[in-house]
PDB file of N, CA and C in Angstrom:
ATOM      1  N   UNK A   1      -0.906  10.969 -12.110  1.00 58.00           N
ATOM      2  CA  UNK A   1      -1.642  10.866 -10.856  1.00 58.00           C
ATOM      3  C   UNK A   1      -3.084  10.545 -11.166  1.00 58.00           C
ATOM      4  N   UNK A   2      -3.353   9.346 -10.192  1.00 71.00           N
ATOM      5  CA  UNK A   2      -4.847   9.451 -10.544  1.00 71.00           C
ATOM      6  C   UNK A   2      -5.463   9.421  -9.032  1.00 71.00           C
ATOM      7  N   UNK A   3      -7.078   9.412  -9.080  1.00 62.00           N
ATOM      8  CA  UNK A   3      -7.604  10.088  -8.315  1.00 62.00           C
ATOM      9  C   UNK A   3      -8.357   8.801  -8.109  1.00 62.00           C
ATOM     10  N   UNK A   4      -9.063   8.016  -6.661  1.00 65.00           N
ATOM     11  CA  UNK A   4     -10.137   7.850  -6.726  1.00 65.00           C
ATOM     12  C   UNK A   4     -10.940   7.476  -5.719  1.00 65.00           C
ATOM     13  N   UNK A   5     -11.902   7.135  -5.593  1.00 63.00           N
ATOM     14  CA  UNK A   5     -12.742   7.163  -4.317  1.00 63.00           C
ATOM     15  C   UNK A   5     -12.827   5.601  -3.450  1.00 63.00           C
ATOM     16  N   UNK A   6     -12.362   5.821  -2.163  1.00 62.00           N
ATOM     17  CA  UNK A   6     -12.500   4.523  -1.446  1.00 62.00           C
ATOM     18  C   UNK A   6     -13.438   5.369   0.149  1.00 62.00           C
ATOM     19  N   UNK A   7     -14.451   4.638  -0.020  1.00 62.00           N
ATOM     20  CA  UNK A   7     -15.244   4.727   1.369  1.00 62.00           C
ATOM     21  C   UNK A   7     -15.420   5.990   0.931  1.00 62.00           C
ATOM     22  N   UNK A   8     -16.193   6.574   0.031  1.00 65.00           N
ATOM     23  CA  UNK A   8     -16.574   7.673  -0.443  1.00 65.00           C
ATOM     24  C   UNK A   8     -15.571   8.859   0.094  1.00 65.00           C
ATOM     25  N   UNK A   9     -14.396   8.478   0.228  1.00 71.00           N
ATOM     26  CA  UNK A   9     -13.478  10.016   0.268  1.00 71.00           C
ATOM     27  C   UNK A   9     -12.556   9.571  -1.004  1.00 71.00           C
ATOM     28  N   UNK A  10     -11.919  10.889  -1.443  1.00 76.00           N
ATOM     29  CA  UNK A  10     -11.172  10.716  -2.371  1.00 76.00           C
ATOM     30  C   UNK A  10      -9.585  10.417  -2.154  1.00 76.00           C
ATOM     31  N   UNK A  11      -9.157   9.521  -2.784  1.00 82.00           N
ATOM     32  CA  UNK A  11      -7.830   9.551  -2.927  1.00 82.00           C
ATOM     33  C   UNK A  11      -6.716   9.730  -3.725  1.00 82.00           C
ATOM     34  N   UNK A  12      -5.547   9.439  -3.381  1.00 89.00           N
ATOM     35  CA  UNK A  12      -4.787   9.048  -4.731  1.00 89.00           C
ATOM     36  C   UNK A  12      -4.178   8.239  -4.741  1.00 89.00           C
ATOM     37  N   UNK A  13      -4.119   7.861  -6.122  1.00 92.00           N
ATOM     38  CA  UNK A  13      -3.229   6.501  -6.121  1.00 92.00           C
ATOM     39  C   UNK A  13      -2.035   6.846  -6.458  1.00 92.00           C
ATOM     40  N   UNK A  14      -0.906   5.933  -5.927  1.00 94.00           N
ATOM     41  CA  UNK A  14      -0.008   5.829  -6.184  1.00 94.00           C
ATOM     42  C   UNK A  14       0.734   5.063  -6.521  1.00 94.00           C
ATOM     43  N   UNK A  15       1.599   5.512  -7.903  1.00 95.00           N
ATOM     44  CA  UNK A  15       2.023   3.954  -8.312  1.00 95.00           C
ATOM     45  C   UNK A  15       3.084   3.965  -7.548  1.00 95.00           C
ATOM     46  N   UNK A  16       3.496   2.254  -7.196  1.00 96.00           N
ATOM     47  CA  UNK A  16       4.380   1.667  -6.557  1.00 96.00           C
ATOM     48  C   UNK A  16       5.852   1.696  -6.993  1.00 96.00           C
ATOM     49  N   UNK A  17       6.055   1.706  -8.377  1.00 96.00           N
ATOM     50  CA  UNK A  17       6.801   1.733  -9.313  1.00 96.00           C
ATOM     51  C   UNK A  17       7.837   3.399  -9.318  1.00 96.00           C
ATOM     52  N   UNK A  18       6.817   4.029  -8.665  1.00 94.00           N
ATOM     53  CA  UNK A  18       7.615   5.674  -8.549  1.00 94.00           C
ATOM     54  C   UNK A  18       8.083   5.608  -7.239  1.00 94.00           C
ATOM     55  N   UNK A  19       8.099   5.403  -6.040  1.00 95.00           N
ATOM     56  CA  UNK A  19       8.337   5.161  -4.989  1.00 95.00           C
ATOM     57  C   UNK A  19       9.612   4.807  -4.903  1.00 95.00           C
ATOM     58  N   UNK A  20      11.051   5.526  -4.132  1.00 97.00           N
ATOM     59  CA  UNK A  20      11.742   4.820  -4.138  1.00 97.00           C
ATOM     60  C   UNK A  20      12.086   3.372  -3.122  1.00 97.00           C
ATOM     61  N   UNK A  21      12.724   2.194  -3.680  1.00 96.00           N
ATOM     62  CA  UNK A  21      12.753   1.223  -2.476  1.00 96.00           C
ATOM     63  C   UNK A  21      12.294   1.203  -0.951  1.00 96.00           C
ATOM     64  N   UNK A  22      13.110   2.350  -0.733  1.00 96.00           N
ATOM     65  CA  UNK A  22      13.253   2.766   0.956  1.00 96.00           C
ATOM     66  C   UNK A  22      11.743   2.681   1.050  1.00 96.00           C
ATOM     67  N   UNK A  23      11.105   3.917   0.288  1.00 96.00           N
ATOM     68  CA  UNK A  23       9.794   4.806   0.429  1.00 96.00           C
ATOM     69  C   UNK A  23       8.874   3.119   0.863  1.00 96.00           C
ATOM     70  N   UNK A  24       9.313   2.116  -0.565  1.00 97.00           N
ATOM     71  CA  UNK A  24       8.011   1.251  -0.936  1.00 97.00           C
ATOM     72  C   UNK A  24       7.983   0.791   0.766  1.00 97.00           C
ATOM     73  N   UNK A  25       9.412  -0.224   0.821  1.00 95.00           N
ATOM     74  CA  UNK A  25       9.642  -0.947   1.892  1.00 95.00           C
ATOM     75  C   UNK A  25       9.033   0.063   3.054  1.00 95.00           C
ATOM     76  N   UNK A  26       9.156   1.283   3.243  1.00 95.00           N
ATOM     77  CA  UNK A  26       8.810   1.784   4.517  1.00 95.00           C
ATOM     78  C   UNK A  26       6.679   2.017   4.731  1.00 95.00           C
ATOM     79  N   UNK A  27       6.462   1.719   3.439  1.00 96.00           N
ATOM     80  CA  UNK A  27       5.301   2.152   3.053  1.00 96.00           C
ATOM     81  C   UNK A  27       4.052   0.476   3.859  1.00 96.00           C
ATOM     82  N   UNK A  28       5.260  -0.148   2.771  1.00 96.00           N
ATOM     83  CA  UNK A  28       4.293  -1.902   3.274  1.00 96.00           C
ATOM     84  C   UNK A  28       4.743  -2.177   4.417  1.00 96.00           C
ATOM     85  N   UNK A  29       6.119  -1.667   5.298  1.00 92.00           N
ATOM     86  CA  UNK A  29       6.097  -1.996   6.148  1.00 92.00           C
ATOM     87  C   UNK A  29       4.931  -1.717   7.372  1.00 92.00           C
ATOM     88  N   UNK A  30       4.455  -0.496   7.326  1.00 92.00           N
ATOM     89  CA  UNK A  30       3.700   0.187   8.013  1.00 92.00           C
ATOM     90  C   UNK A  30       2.641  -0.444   8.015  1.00 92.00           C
ATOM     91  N   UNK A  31       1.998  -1.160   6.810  1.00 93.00           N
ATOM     92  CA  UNK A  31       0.562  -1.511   6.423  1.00 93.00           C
ATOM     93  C   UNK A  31       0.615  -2.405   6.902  1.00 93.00           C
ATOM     94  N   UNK A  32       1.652  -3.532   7.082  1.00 92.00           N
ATOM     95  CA  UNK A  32       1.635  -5.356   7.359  1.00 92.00           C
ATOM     96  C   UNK A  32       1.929  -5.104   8.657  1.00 92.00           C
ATOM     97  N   UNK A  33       2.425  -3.607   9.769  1.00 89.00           N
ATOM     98  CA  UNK A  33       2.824  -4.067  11.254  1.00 89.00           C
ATOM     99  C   UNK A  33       1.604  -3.733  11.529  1.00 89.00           C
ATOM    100  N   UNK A  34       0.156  -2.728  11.069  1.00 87.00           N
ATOM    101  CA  UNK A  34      -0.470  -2.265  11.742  1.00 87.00           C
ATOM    102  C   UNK A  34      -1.547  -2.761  12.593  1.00 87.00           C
ATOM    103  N   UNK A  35      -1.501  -4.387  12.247  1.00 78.00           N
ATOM    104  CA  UNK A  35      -2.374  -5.182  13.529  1.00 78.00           C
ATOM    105  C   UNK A  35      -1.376  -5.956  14.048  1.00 78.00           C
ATOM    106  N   UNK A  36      -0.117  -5.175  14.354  1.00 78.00           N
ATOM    107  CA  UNK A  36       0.476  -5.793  15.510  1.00 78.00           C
ATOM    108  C   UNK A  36       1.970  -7.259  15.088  1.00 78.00           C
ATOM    109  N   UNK A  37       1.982  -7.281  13.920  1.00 68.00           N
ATOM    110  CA  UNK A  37       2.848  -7.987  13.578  1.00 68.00           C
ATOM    111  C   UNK A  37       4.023  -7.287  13.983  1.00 68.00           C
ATOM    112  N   UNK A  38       5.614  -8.461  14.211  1.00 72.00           N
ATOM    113  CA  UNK A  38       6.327  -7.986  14.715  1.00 72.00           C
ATOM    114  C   UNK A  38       7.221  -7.632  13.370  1.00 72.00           C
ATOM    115  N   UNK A  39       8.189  -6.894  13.114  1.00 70.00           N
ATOM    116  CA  UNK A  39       8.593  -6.319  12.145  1.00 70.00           C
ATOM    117  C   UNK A  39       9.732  -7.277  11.925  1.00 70.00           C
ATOM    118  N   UNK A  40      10.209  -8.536  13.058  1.00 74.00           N
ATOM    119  CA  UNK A  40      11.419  -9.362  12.273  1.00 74.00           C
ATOM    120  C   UNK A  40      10.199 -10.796  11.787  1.00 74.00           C
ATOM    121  N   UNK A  41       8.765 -10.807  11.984  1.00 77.00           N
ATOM    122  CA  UNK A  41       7.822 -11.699  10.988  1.00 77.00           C
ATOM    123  C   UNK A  41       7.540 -10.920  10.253  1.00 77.00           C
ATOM    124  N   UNK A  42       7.824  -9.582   9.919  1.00 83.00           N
ATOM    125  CA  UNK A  42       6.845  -9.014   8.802  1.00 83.00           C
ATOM    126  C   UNK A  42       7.831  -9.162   7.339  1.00 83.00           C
ATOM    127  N   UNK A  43       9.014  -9.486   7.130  1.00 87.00           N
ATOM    128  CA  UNK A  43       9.439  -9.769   5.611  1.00 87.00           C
ATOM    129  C   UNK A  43       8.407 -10.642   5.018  1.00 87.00           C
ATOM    130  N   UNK A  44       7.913 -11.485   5.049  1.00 90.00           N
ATOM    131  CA  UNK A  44       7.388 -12.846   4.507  1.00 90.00           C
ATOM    132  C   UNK A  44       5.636 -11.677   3.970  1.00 90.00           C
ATOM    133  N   UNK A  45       5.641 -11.240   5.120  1.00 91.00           N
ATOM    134  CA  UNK A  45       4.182 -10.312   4.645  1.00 91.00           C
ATOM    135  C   UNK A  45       4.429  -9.415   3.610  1.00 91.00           C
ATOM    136  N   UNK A  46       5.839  -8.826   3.583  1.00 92.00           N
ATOM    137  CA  UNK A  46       6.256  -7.550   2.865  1.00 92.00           C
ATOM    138  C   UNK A  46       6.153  -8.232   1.637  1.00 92.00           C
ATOM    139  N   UNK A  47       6.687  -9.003   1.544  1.00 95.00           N
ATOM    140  CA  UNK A  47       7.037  -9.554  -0.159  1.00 95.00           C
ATOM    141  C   UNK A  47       6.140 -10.421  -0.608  1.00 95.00           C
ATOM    142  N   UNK A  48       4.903 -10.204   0.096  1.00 95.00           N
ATOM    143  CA  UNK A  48       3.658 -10.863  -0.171  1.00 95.00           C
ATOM    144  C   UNK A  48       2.761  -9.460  -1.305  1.00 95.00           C
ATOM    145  N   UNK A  49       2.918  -8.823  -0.126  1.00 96.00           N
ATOM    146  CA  UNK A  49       2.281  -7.368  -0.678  1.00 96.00           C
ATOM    147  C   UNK A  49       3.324  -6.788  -2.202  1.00 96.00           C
ATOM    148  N   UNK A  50       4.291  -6.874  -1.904  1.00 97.00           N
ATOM    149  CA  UNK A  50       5.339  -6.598  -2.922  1.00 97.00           C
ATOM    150  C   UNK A  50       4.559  -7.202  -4.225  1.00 97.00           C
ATOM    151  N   UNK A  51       4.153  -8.817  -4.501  1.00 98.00           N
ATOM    152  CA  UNK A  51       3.968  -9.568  -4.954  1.00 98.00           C
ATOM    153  C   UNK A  51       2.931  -8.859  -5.900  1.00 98.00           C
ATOM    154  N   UNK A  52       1.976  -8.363  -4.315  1.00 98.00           N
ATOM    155  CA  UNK A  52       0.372  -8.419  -4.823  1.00 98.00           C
ATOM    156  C   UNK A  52       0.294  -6.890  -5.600  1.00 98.00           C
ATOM    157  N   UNK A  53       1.401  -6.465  -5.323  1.00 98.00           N
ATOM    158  CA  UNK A  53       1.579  -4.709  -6.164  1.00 98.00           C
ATOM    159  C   UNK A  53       2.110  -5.234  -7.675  1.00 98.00           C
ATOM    160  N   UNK A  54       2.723  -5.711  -7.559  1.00 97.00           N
ATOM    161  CA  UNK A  54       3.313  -6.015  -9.579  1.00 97.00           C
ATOM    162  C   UNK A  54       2.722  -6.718  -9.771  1.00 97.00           C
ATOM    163  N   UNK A  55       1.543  -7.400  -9.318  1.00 97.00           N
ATOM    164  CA  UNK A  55       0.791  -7.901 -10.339  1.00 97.00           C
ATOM    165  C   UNK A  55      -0.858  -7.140 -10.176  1.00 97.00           C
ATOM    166  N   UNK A  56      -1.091  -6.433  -9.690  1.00 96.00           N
ATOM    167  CA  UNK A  56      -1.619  -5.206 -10.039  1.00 96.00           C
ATOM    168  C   UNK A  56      -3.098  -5.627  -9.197  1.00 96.00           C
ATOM    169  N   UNK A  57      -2.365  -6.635  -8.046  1.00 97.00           N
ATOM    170  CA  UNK A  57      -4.003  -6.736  -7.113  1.00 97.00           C
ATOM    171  C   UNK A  57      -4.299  -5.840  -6.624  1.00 97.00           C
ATOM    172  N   UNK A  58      -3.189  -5.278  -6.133  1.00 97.00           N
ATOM    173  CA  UNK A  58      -3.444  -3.977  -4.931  1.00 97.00           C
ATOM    174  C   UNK A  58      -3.217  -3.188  -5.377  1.00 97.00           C
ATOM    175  N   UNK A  59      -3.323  -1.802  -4.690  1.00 95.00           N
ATOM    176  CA  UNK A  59      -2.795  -0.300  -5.091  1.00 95.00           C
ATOM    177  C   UNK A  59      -2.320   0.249  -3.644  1.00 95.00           C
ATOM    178  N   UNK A  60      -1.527   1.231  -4.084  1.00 96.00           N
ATOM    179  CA  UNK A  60      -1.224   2.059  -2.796  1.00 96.00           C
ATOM    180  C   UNK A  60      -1.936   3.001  -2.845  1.00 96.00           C
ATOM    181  N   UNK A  61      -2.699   3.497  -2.012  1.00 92.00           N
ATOM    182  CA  UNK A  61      -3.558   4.789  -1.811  1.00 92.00           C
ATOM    183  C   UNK A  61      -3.239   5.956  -0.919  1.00 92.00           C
ATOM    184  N   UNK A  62      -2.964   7.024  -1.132  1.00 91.00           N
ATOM    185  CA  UNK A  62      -2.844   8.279   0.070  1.00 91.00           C
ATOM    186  C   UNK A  62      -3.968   9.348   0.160  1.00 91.00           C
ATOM    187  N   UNK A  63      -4.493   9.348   1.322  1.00 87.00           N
ATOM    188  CA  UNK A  63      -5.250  10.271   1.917  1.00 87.00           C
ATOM    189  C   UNK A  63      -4.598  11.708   1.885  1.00 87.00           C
ATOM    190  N   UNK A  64      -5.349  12.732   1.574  1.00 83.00           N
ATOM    191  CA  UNK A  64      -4.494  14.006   1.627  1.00 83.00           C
ATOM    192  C   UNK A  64      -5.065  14.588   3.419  1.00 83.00           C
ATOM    193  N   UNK A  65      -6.172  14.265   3.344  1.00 85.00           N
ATOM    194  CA  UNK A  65      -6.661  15.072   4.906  1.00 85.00           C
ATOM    195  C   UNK A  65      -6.233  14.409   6.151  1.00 85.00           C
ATOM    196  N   UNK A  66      -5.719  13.086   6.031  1.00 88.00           N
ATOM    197  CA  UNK A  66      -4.886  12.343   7.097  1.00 88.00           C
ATOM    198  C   UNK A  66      -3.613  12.253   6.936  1.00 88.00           C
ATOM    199  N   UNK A  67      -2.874  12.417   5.387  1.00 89.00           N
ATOM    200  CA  UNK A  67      -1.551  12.023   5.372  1.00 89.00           C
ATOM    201  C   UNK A  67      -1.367  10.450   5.409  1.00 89.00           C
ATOM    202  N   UNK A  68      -1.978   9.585   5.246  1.00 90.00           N
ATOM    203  CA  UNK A  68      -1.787   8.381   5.564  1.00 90.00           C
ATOM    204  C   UNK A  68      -1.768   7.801   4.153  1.00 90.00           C
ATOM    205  N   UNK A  69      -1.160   6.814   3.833  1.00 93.00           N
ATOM    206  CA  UNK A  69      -1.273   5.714   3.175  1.00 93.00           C
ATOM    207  C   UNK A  69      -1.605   4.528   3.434  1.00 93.00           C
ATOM    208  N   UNK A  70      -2.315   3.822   2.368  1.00 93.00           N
ATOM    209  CA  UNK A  70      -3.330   2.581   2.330  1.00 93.00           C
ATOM    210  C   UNK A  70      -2.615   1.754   1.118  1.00 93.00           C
ATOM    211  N   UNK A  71      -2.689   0.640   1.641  1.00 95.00           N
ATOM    212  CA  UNK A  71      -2.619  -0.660   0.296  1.00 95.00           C
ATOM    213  C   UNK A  71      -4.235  -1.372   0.233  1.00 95.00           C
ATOM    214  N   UNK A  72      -4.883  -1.274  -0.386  1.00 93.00           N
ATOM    215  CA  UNK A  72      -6.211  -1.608  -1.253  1.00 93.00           C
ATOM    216  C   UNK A  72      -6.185  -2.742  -2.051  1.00 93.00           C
ATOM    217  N   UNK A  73      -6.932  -3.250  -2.040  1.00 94.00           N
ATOM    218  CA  UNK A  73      -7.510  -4.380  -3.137  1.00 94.00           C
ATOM    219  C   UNK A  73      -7.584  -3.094  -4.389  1.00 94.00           C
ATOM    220  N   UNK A  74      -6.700  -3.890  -5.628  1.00 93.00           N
ATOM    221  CA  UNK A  74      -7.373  -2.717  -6.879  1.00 93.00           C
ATOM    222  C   UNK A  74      -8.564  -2.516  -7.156  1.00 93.00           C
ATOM    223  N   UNK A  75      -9.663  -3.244  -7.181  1.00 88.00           N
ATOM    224  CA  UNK A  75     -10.978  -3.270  -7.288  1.00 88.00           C
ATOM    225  C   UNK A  75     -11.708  -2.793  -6.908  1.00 88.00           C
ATOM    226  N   UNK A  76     -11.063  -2.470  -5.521  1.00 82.00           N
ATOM    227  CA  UNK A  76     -12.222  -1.338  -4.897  1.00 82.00           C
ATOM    228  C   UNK A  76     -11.292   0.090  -4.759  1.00 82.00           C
ATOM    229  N   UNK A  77     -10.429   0.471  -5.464  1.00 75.00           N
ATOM    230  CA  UNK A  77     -10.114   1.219  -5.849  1.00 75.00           C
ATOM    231  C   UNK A  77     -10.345   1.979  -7.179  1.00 75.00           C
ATOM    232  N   UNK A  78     -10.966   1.016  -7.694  1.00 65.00           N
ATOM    233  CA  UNK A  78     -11.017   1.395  -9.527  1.00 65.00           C
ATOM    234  C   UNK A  78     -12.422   2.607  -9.402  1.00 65.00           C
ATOM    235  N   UNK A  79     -13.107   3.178  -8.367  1.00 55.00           N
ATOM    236  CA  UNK A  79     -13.773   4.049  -8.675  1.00 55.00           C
ATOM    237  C   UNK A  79     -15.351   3.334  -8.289  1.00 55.00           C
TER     238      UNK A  79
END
């Protein structure tokens, strides 16, 4: 587990790789509908993000005081 700061609160990261399928898919799904995309256009987004996770653009991030999860640019995740 690692730890790190986005918008000066702390988070954690999470690797994508521990997540099972369901979890990932239910995870990016959430992130790619949340301005409103419809969920039978959102594959093409999913496996965009999918993409941008194994090759290590993004990260998944979870908030502990909201419960929420975030997909991030890695970069502004790195601390």
């Amino acid at each position: 587990v690692s730890l790190t700061a986005v918008k000066g609160k702390l988070h954690v990261i999470v690797p994508y790789n521990e997540l099972s399928p369901e979890a990932l898919n239910a995870v990016i799904e959430e992130f790619v509908t949340r301005d409103g995309t419809e969920l039978t256009d959102a594959q093409a987004k999913v496996d965009q993000v999918k993409r941008h996770l194994e090759k290590g653009r993004v990260v998944i991030t979870f908030d502990s005081e909201t419960g929420t999860c975030n997909i991030v640019p890695a970069d502004s995740a790195s601390g």
